[in-house]
Each structure stands twice: as structure tokens, then as C-alpha cells.
């Protein structure tokens, strides 16, 4: 079924530009994604739908639920989302400003999403990958953990704002708790918090603290598993199953589907872009099987 669905999307690749609308921005975005659509079926699945690719490695007869179909967009939906993340003369994607306190944050009225995670989880690298279709956007990536010390705000056209939050744990800013708690509790236009977990080591003690904070504030949040290129398939699958069980049994506000990604291979990046476009109200899909 998955393969048939993928190739149905492939059959539509030459009409994607028309579906996105006229103009240079739509054309360039569809051409970029057309490179992905030309991949063989297995490679396409691995790149765009990494959870589906992992499912193939489950032991026959086992029935763990990886929640694959809760957000299940078509390839055409994903191509449309690519256009939102593509910079052009009509779609400016820019760094706006930084803030150490909520009252210093820019007064933006777009839907907003924030990315938060442990120091060295790969947060800035992931954001840079999400903005790869806007190469002039300055997302600073450092090899030293704890590089991000402020809340960094990025505007994606007239669609939404993305906030890169300071990392918690090692070398976190001294005022991290006050900064982050105030933002999470009081930012009125915050639509979703993306909580990043290192897929190599799984949920750590500091991650549990962040999860408890999201639960206490009744925030809708999503777990994104980073660095999936760093593990063997067996180790990655073990971590995914453990984290999925944790989400199913220990959380209330976490979106049931996990989003495994790699900022190196770009696996999962296209699907995550589509999810962000959808939950910020900028892309109407039939992909949701959950509310």
C-alpha cells in the first residue's frame, strides 16, 4: 500500500507546479522537489517517510504501533509545503531578531513554532536544514554545545515565525528557566513546540524536565528525533520503539507520531516542513487522522 501511494504521487509530479499555482516561486519549488521524486521507491521512502522505512525492519509478527498514519500527507502536499520554505522576491525568509526575555521578543502576529532541546541535540543544524531552500538565512551552527544563548526569531514570509530556543543542560544560559518558561506560558501566537531528542541516546533526564514543563503548561508539542544517520538500523529502531511507548503511556500533550530526521542526509526534513506548514494553518491537507 505504501509503495502504491508513493508512486501515485510520482505520477502527479508533472502537475505539481500547476497545483501550487503560477509564478516563479511555485515553479522553482516544484523543480527542487522533482529531484526527490525521481529517486527509486525505496530511497524515496527512506528520505521522505523514514518511519515507514524503519517499519520494514520490525520482526515479522510483532505489532508495535509506530503511529505512521496520523500525519499522512501526499507527495503533492509535501511539494506544496516546499514552496512555503522557498525564498523568493515574494516570499522573504529572514532572521528577525534575538531576545533574552519575552518582553524583548518581536511583536509578530503570525502563527509561531519553537524548537527546543538539550545542548548538542543538533537543533541549529536542523533549523538550517529546514531553511536550506533559503540559503541566505543566517542560522549559526557551532561545534560547541550550548552555542545558542538567546531566543532567535525567523520570519517565513507571511506564513509563520520559527523560534530557535537556547539549549538546556550543558552550558545553558543562567536565566534559561525564566526565559523559556515565560515564553512558553505567555506567547499567545505559539502554535506548537518541537522538542528535539537525540535518537542516539534517547530521552535523557534533562529531556524529562522539558517534557514535564510542556505537560504542566498544557502545551501541544511534538517529539523530533535528531541524528538518525548516526545509528545502525537496529539501534535506531530500538530507540524509536522505546520513545514511542513513552509518548503513548507517559504523555498527554505530545503529538502521537514521532518525526525522525537527519540534518546530514535530509531524511525526514520534507515531511517535517509539511507538518509545520499544516499546523500553522498554511497548508490544507487531508493528512491528519488525529485531532
mmCIF file of C-alpha atoms in Angstrom:
data_model
loop_
_atom_site.group_PDB
_atom_site.id
_atom_site.type_symbol
_atom_site.label_atom_id
_atom_site.label_comp_id
_atom_site.label_asym_id
_atom_site.label_seq_id
_atom_site.Cartn_x
_atom_site.Cartn_y
_atom_site.Cartn_z
ATOM 1 C CA UNK A 1 0.000 0.000 0.000
ATOM 2 C CA UNK A 2 2.768 2.448 0.929
ATOM 3 C CA UNK A 3 4.580 1.830 -2.356
ATOM 4 C CA UNK A 4 1.395 2.272 -4.391
ATOM 5 C CA UNK A 5 0.684 5.518 -2.581
ATOM 6 C CA UNK A 6 4.196 6.829 -3.252
ATOM 7 C CA UNK A 7 4.003 6.053 -6.924
ATOM 8 C CA UNK A 8 0.547 7.632 -7.211
ATOM 9 C CA UNK A 9 2.282 10.798 -6.032
ATOM 10 C CA UNK A 10 5.056 10.264 -8.554
ATOM 11 C CA UNK A 11 2.513 10.069 -11.326
ATOM 12 C CA UNK A 12 1.392 13.554 -10.402
ATOM 13 C CA UNK A 13 4.823 15.147 -10.345
ATOM 14 C CA UNK A 14 4.318 16.927 -13.670
ATOM 15 C CA UNK A 15 1.095 18.589 -12.403
ATOM 16 C CA UNK A 16 2.521 19.736 -9.078
ATOM 17 C CA UNK A 17 3.585 23.119 -10.464
ATOM 18 C CA UNK A 18 0.034 23.808 -11.611
ATOM 19 C CA UNK A 19 -1.357 22.680 -8.271
ATOM 20 C CA UNK A 20 0.920 25.137 -6.462
ATOM 21 C CA UNK A 21 -0.163 27.980 -8.694
ATOM 22 C CA UNK A 22 1.538 30.194 -11.238
ATOM 23 C CA UNK A 23 4.729 32.141 -10.746
ATOM 24 C CA UNK A 24 8.444 31.691 -10.304
ATOM 25 C CA UNK A 25 8.301 30.649 -6.633
ATOM 26 C CA UNK A 26 5.925 27.748 -7.294
ATOM 27 C CA UNK A 27 7.940 26.628 -10.297
ATOM 28 C CA UNK A 28 11.300 26.599 -8.507
ATOM 29 C CA UNK A 29 9.900 24.756 -5.502
ATOM 30 C CA UNK A 30 8.331 22.024 -7.635
ATOM 31 C CA UNK A 31 11.564 21.626 -9.581
ATOM 32 C CA UNK A 32 13.552 21.193 -6.353
ATOM 33 C CA UNK A 33 11.209 18.510 -5.092
ATOM 34 C CA UNK A 34 11.143 16.866 -8.526
ATOM 35 C CA UNK A 35 14.729 15.748 -7.825
ATOM 36 C CA UNK A 36 13.405 13.826 -4.819
ATOM 37 C CA UNK A 37 10.538 12.378 -6.830
ATOM 38 C CA UNK A 38 12.986 10.878 -9.326
ATOM 39 C CA UNK A 39 14.525 8.629 -6.671
ATOM 40 C CA UNK A 40 13.816 4.879 -6.695
ATOM 41 C CA UNK A 41 10.879 3.925 -4.474
ATOM 42 C CA UNK A 42 12.929 2.597 -1.519
ATOM 43 C CA UNK A 43 15.220 5.623 -1.461
ATOM 44 C CA UNK A 44 12.226 7.938 -1.722
ATOM 45 C CA UNK A 45 10.546 6.265 1.242
ATOM 46 C CA UNK A 46 13.743 6.432 3.312
ATOM 47 C CA UNK A 47 14.177 10.126 2.563
ATOM 48 C CA UNK A 48 10.597 11.360 2.859
ATOM 49 C CA UNK A 49 8.934 8.836 5.194
ATOM 50 C CA UNK A 50 11.696 7.461 7.475
ATOM 51 C CA UNK A 51 9.236 5.835 9.896
ATOM 52 C CA UNK A 52 7.781 3.759 7.055
ATOM 53 C CA UNK A 53 11.291 2.680 6.089
ATOM 54 C CA UNK A 54 12.014 1.666 9.702
ATOM 55 C CA UNK A 55 8.827 -0.378 9.863
ATOM 56 C CA UNK A 56 10.265 -2.778 7.285
ATOM 57 C CA UNK A 57 12.862 -3.841 9.876
ATOM 58 C CA UNK A 58 10.343 -4.913 12.511
ATOM 59 C CA UNK A 59 10.346 -8.585 13.484
ATOM 60 C CA UNK A 60 7.655 -10.415 11.459
ATOM 61 C CA UNK A 61 4.587 -10.992 13.618
ATOM 62 C CA UNK A 62 5.379 -8.198 16.087
ATOM 63 C CA UNK A 63 2.782 -5.474 16.354
ATOM 64 C CA UNK A 64 4.308 -2.325 17.801
ATOM 65 C CA UNK A 65 2.446 0.765 16.642
ATOM 66 C CA UNK A 66 4.764 3.402 15.176
ATOM 67 C CA UNK A 67 1.787 5.683 14.518
ATOM 68 C CA UNK A 68 2.732 6.027 10.867
ATOM 69 C CA UNK A 69 -0.548 7.336 9.523
ATOM 70 C CA UNK A 70 -1.562 10.061 11.978
ATOM 71 C CA UNK A 71 0.008 12.704 9.770
ATOM 72 C CA UNK A 72 -0.011 11.136 6.325
ATOM 73 C CA UNK A 73 0.222 13.766 3.573
ATOM 74 C CA UNK A 74 0.513 13.018 -0.114
ATOM 75 C CA UNK A 75 3.650 13.807 -2.074
ATOM 76 C CA UNK A 76 1.741 16.668 -3.660
ATOM 77 C CA UNK A 77 1.026 18.116 -0.198
ATOM 78 C CA UNK A 78 4.737 17.872 0.635
ATOM 79 C CA UNK A 79 5.680 19.605 -2.624
ATOM 80 C CA UNK A 80 3.275 22.453 -1.815
ATOM 81 C CA UNK A 81 4.900 22.851 1.603
ATOM 82 C CA UNK A 82 8.308 23.134 -0.076
ATOM 83 C CA UNK A 83 7.137 26.329 -1.779
ATOM 84 C CA UNK A 84 6.425 27.917 1.623
ATOM 85 C CA UNK A 85 10.030 27.248 2.677
ATOM 86 C CA UNK A 86 11.493 28.556 -0.597
ATOM 87 C CA UNK A 87 12.818 32.134 -0.507
ATOM 88 C CA UNK A 88 11.941 34.417 -3.404
ATOM 89 C CA UNK A 89 11.236 38.069 -4.152
ATOM 90 C CA UNK A 90 7.668 37.440 -3.000
ATOM 91 C CA UNK A 91 8.476 35.162 -0.080
ATOM 92 C CA UNK A 92 11.092 36.685 2.217
ATOM 93 C CA UNK A 93 12.579 34.315 4.782
ATOM 94 C CA UNK A 94 14.699 36.251 7.238
ATOM 95 C CA UNK A 95 16.244 36.330 10.672
ATOM 96 C CA UNK A 96 14.270 38.980 12.573
ATOM 97 C CA UNK A 97 15.897 39.489 15.974
ATOM 98 C CA UNK A 98 17.004 37.824 19.204
ATOM 99 C CA UNK A 99 15.688 38.223 22.740
ATOM 100 C CA UNK A 100 16.668 37.162 26.235
ATOM 101 C CA UNK A 101 13.241 37.936 27.701
ATOM 102 C CA UNK A 102 9.709 37.669 26.389
ATOM 103 C CA UNK A 103 9.149 41.419 26.654
ATOM 104 C CA UNK A 104 12.132 41.864 24.312
ATOM 105 C CA UNK A 105 10.689 39.476 21.714
ATOM 106 C CA UNK A 106 9.485 40.940 18.401
ATOM 107 C CA UNK A 107 5.767 41.667 18.271
ATOM 108 C CA UNK A 108 4.834 39.334 15.429
ATOM 109 C CA UNK A 109 1.277 38.305 14.712
ATOM 110 C CA UNK A 110 1.948 35.247 12.584
ATOM 111 C CA UNK A 111 1.450 31.700 13.873
ATOM 112 C CA UNK A 112 4.630 30.672 15.683
ATOM 113 C CA UNK A 113 6.507 27.431 16.338
ATOM 114 C CA UNK A 114 9.534 26.982 18.574
ATOM 115 C CA UNK A 115 12.338 24.423 18.648
ATOM 116 C CA UNK A 116 13.807 23.407 21.982
ATOM 117 C CA UNK A 117 16.198 20.660 23.041
ATOM 118 C CA UNK A 118 19.236 19.615 25.005
ATOM 119 C CA UNK A 119 22.565 21.274 24.201
ATOM 120 C CA UNK A 120 24.251 19.424 21.313
ATOM 121 C CA UNK A 121 21.000 17.791 20.165
ATOM 122 C CA UNK A 122 21.509 19.308 16.699
ATOM 123 C CA UNK A 123 18.814 21.978 16.938
ATOM 124 C CA UNK A 124 20.518 24.720 14.942
ATOM 125 C CA UNK A 125 21.652 22.173 12.332
ATOM 126 C CA UNK A 126 18.057 21.009 11.940
ATOM 127 C CA UNK A 127 16.761 24.558 11.539
ATOM 128 C CA UNK A 128 19.464 25.234 8.953
ATOM 129 C CA UNK A 129 18.303 22.131 7.055
ATOM 130 C CA UNK A 130 14.672 23.285 7.206
ATOM 131 C CA UNK A 131 15.804 26.614 5.704
ATOM 132 C CA UNK A 132 18.014 25.046 3.036
ATOM 133 C CA UNK A 133 15.688 26.457 0.339
ATOM 134 C CA UNK A 134 16.515 29.911 1.692
ATOM 135 C CA UNK A 135 20.340 29.741 1.778
ATOM 136 C CA UNK A 136 20.785 33.415 2.650
ATOM 137 C CA UNK A 137 19.144 32.921 6.056
ATOM 138 C CA UNK A 138 21.865 33.070 8.697
ATOM 139 C CA UNK A 139 21.403 30.146 11.081
ATOM 140 C CA UNK A 140 24.560 29.885 13.128
ATOM 141 C CA UNK A 141 25.761 26.352 13.787
ATOM 142 C CA UNK A 142 28.595 25.673 16.224
ATOM 143 C CA UNK A 143 30.529 22.511 17.060
ATOM 144 C CA UNK A 144 30.476 23.603 20.713
ATOM 145 C CA UNK A 145 27.359 22.619 22.723
ATOM 146 C CA UNK A 146 25.309 25.468 24.168
ATOM 147 C CA UNK A 147 26.087 27.960 21.390
ATOM 148 C CA UNK A 148 22.551 29.409 21.297
ATOM 149 C CA UNK A 149 22.129 31.772 24.264
ATOM 150 C CA UNK A 150 19.056 33.737 23.178
ATOM 151 C CA UNK A 151 15.687 33.167 21.552
ATOM 152 C CA UNK A 152 16.289 33.681 17.818
ATOM 153 C CA UNK A 153 13.272 34.621 15.698
ATOM 154 C CA UNK A 154 12.955 33.825 11.979
ATOM 155 C CA UNK A 155 10.093 35.020 9.772
ATOM 156 C CA UNK A 156 8.919 32.746 6.961
ATOM 157 C CA UNK A 157 7.203 35.077 4.533
ATOM 158 C CA UNK A 158 3.668 35.934 5.608
ATOM 159 C CA UNK A 159 3.181 32.384 6.808
ATOM 160 C CA UNK A 160 4.698 31.857 10.269
ATOM 161 C CA UNK A 161 7.565 32.566 12.661
ATOM 162 C CA UNK A 162 10.099 29.973 13.804
ATOM 163 C CA UNK A 163 11.973 30.413 17.095
ATOM 164 C CA UNK A 164 15.311 28.771 17.868
ATOM 165 C CA UNK A 165 15.376 28.462 21.677
ATOM 166 C CA UNK A 166 18.539 28.142 23.800
ATOM 167 C CA UNK A 167 19.580 24.596 24.583
ATOM 168 C CA UNK A 168 19.091 23.204 28.077
ATOM 169 C CA UNK A 169 21.600 21.161 30.060
ATOM 170 C CA UNK A 170 25.303 21.719 29.410
ATOM 171 C CA UNK A 171 26.275 25.414 29.082
ATOM 172 C CA UNK A 172 22.648 26.564 29.208
ATOM 173 C CA UNK A 173 22.172 30.294 29.892
ATOM 174 C CA UNK A 174 21.914 31.110 33.597
ATOM 175 C CA UNK A 175 18.451 32.609 33.107
ATOM 176 C CA UNK A 176 17.295 29.731 30.889
ATOM 177 C CA UNK A 177 14.352 28.679 33.085
ATOM 178 C CA UNK A 178 12.898 32.180 33.429
ATOM 179 C CA UNK A 179 13.418 32.919 29.725
ATOM 180 C CA UNK A 180 11.845 29.716 28.447
ATOM 181 C CA UNK A 181 9.034 29.368 30.981
ATOM 182 C CA UNK A 182 7.768 32.894 30.373
ATOM 183 C CA UNK A 183 7.868 32.378 26.615
ATOM 184 C CA UNK A 184 6.104 29.005 26.680
ATOM 185 C CA UNK A 185 3.404 30.136 29.104
ATOM 186 C CA UNK A 186 2.670 33.566 27.698
ATOM 187 C CA UNK A 187 3.436 33.641 23.966
ATOM 188 C CA UNK A 188 -0.087 33.955 22.591
ATOM 189 C CA UNK A 189 0.635 33.004 18.978
ATOM 190 C CA UNK A 190 2.687 29.867 19.814
ATOM 191 C CA UNK A 191 1.051 27.033 17.887
ATOM 192 C CA UNK A 192 3.395 24.121 18.610
ATOM 193 C CA UNK A 193 6.596 23.342 20.497
ATOM 194 C CA UNK A 194 9.045 20.983 18.787
ATOM 195 C CA UNK A 195 11.020 19.106 21.440
ATOM 196 C CA UNK A 196 14.193 17.601 19.990
ATOM 197 C CA UNK A 197 15.559 14.301 21.322
ATOM 198 C CA UNK A 198 18.892 12.794 20.286
ATOM 199 C CA UNK A 199 17.957 9.460 18.694
ATOM 200 C CA UNK A 200 21.390 8.011 19.529
ATOM 201 C CA UNK A 201 20.985 8.298 23.310
ATOM 202 C CA UNK A 202 17.204 8.592 23.679
ATOM 203 C CA UNK A 203 15.323 10.566 26.311
ATOM 204 C CA UNK A 204 17.682 11.885 28.996
ATOM 205 C CA UNK A 205 16.980 13.303 32.471
ATOM 206 C CA UNK A 206 17.089 16.880 31.197
ATOM 207 C CA UNK A 207 14.646 15.932 28.409
ATOM 208 C CA UNK A 208 12.244 14.627 31.054
ATOM 209 C CA UNK A 209 12.351 18.026 32.736
ATOM 210 C CA UNK A 210 11.440 19.735 29.458
ATOM 211 C CA UNK A 211 8.658 17.197 28.834
ATOM 212 C CA UNK A 212 7.263 17.792 32.330
ATOM 213 C CA UNK A 213 7.271 21.537 31.655
ATOM 214 C CA UNK A 214 5.311 21.092 28.415
ATOM 215 C CA UNK A 215 2.834 18.820 30.172
ATOM 216 C CA UNK A 216 2.443 21.187 33.146
ATOM 217 C CA UNK A 217 1.721 24.141 30.867
ATOM 218 C CA UNK A 218 -0.660 22.009 28.740
ATOM 219 C CA UNK A 219 1.328 22.845 25.601
ATOM 220 C CA UNK A 220 0.797 20.942 22.366
ATOM 221 C CA UNK A 221 4.226 19.611 21.480
ATOM 222 C CA UNK A 222 5.943 17.200 19.097
ATOM 223 C CA UNK A 223 8.987 14.993 19.564
ATOM 224 C CA UNK A 224 11.565 15.221 16.783
ATOM 225 C CA UNK A 225 14.295 12.572 16.860
ATOM 226 C CA UNK A 226 17.562 14.022 15.549
ATOM 227 C CA UNK A 227 20.772 12.472 14.183
ATOM 228 C CA UNK A 228 19.124 9.335 12.771
ATOM 229 C CA UNK A 229 22.088 8.981 10.391
ATOM 230 C CA UNK A 230 24.370 8.273 13.387
ATOM 231 C CA UNK A 231 22.869 4.902 14.384
ATOM 232 C CA UNK A 232 22.507 1.450 12.906
ATOM 233 C CA UNK A 233 19.001 0.489 11.839
ATOM 234 C CA UNK A 234 18.695 -1.894 14.789
ATOM 235 C CA UNK A 235 19.718 0.683 17.386
ATOM 236 C CA UNK A 236 17.542 3.382 15.824
ATOM 237 C CA UNK A 237 14.514 1.101 15.722
ATOM 238 C CA UNK A 238 15.039 0.177 19.396
ATOM 239 C CA UNK A 239 15.176 3.849 20.379
ATOM 240 C CA UNK A 240 12.127 4.728 18.280
ATOM 241 C CA UNK A 241 10.071 1.927 19.839
ATOM 242 C CA UNK A 242 11.092 2.962 23.365
ATOM 243 C CA UNK A 243 10.296 6.625 22.759
ATOM 244 C CA UNK A 244 7.000 5.770 21.051
ATOM 245 C CA UNK A 245 5.980 3.693 24.082
ATOM 246 C CA UNK A 246 6.906 6.609 26.359
ATOM 247 C CA UNK A 247 4.800 9.038 24.295
ATOM 248 C CA UNK A 248 1.830 6.644 24.283
ATOM 249 C CA UNK A 249 1.891 5.891 28.013
ATOM 250 C CA UNK A 250 3.506 8.875 29.770
ATOM 251 C CA UNK A 251 2.318 11.995 27.942
ATOM 252 C CA UNK A 252 -0.916 13.870 27.409
ATOM 253 C CA UNK A 253 0.018 16.803 25.190
ATOM 254 C CA UNK A 254 2.557 15.183 22.880
ATOM 255 C CA UNK A 255 1.546 14.540 19.279
ATOM 256 C CA UNK A 256 1.381 10.740 18.945
ATOM 257 C CA UNK A 257 3.577 10.488 15.837
ATOM 258 C CA UNK A 258 7.343 10.850 16.080
ATOM 259 C CA UNK A 259 9.378 12.736 13.465
ATOM 260 C CA UNK A 260 12.826 11.158 12.927
ATOM 261 C CA UNK A 261 15.167 13.455 10.988
ATOM 262 C CA UNK A 262 18.730 13.881 9.833
ATOM 263 C CA UNK A 263 20.219 17.285 9.076
ATOM 264 C CA UNK A 264 23.006 15.445 7.207
ATOM 265 C CA UNK A 265 21.053 13.187 4.827
ATOM 266 C CA UNK A 266 17.841 15.302 4.938
ATOM 267 C CA UNK A 267 15.804 12.213 5.812
ATOM 268 C CA UNK A 268 12.501 13.364 7.321
ATOM 269 C CA UNK A 269 13.100 17.057 6.565
ATOM 270 C CA UNK A 270 10.487 17.285 3.786
ATOM 271 C CA UNK A 271 7.807 15.658 5.949
ATOM 272 C CA UNK A 272 8.627 17.939 8.891
ATOM 273 C CA UNK A 273 8.323 21.015 6.655
ATOM 274 C CA UNK A 274 4.907 19.793 5.550
ATOM 275 C CA UNK A 275 3.793 19.233 9.150
ATOM 276 C CA UNK A 276 4.893 22.748 10.159
ATOM 277 C CA UNK A 277 3.079 24.265 7.178
ATOM 278 C CA UNK A 278 -0.064 22.334 8.107
ATOM 279 C CA UNK A 279 -0.204 23.077 11.838
ATOM 280 C CA UNK A 280 0.423 26.794 11.246
ATOM 281 C CA UNK A 281 -2.665 26.862 9.024
ATOM 282 C CA UNK A 282 -0.790 27.476 5.782
ATOM 283 C CA UNK A 283 -1.413 24.161 4.063
ATOM 284 C CA UNK A 284 -4.738 22.407 3.961
ATOM 285 C CA UNK A 285 -4.135 18.682 3.648
ATOM 286 C CA UNK A 286 -6.117 15.538 4.266
ATOM 287 C CA UNK A 287 -3.058 14.161 6.029
ATOM 288 C CA UNK A 288 -4.349 14.291 9.589
ATOM 289 C CA UNK A 289 -6.047 11.232 11.021
ATOM 290 C CA UNK A 290 -5.905 12.732 14.523
ATOM 291 C CA UNK A 291 -7.022 15.988 16.085
#
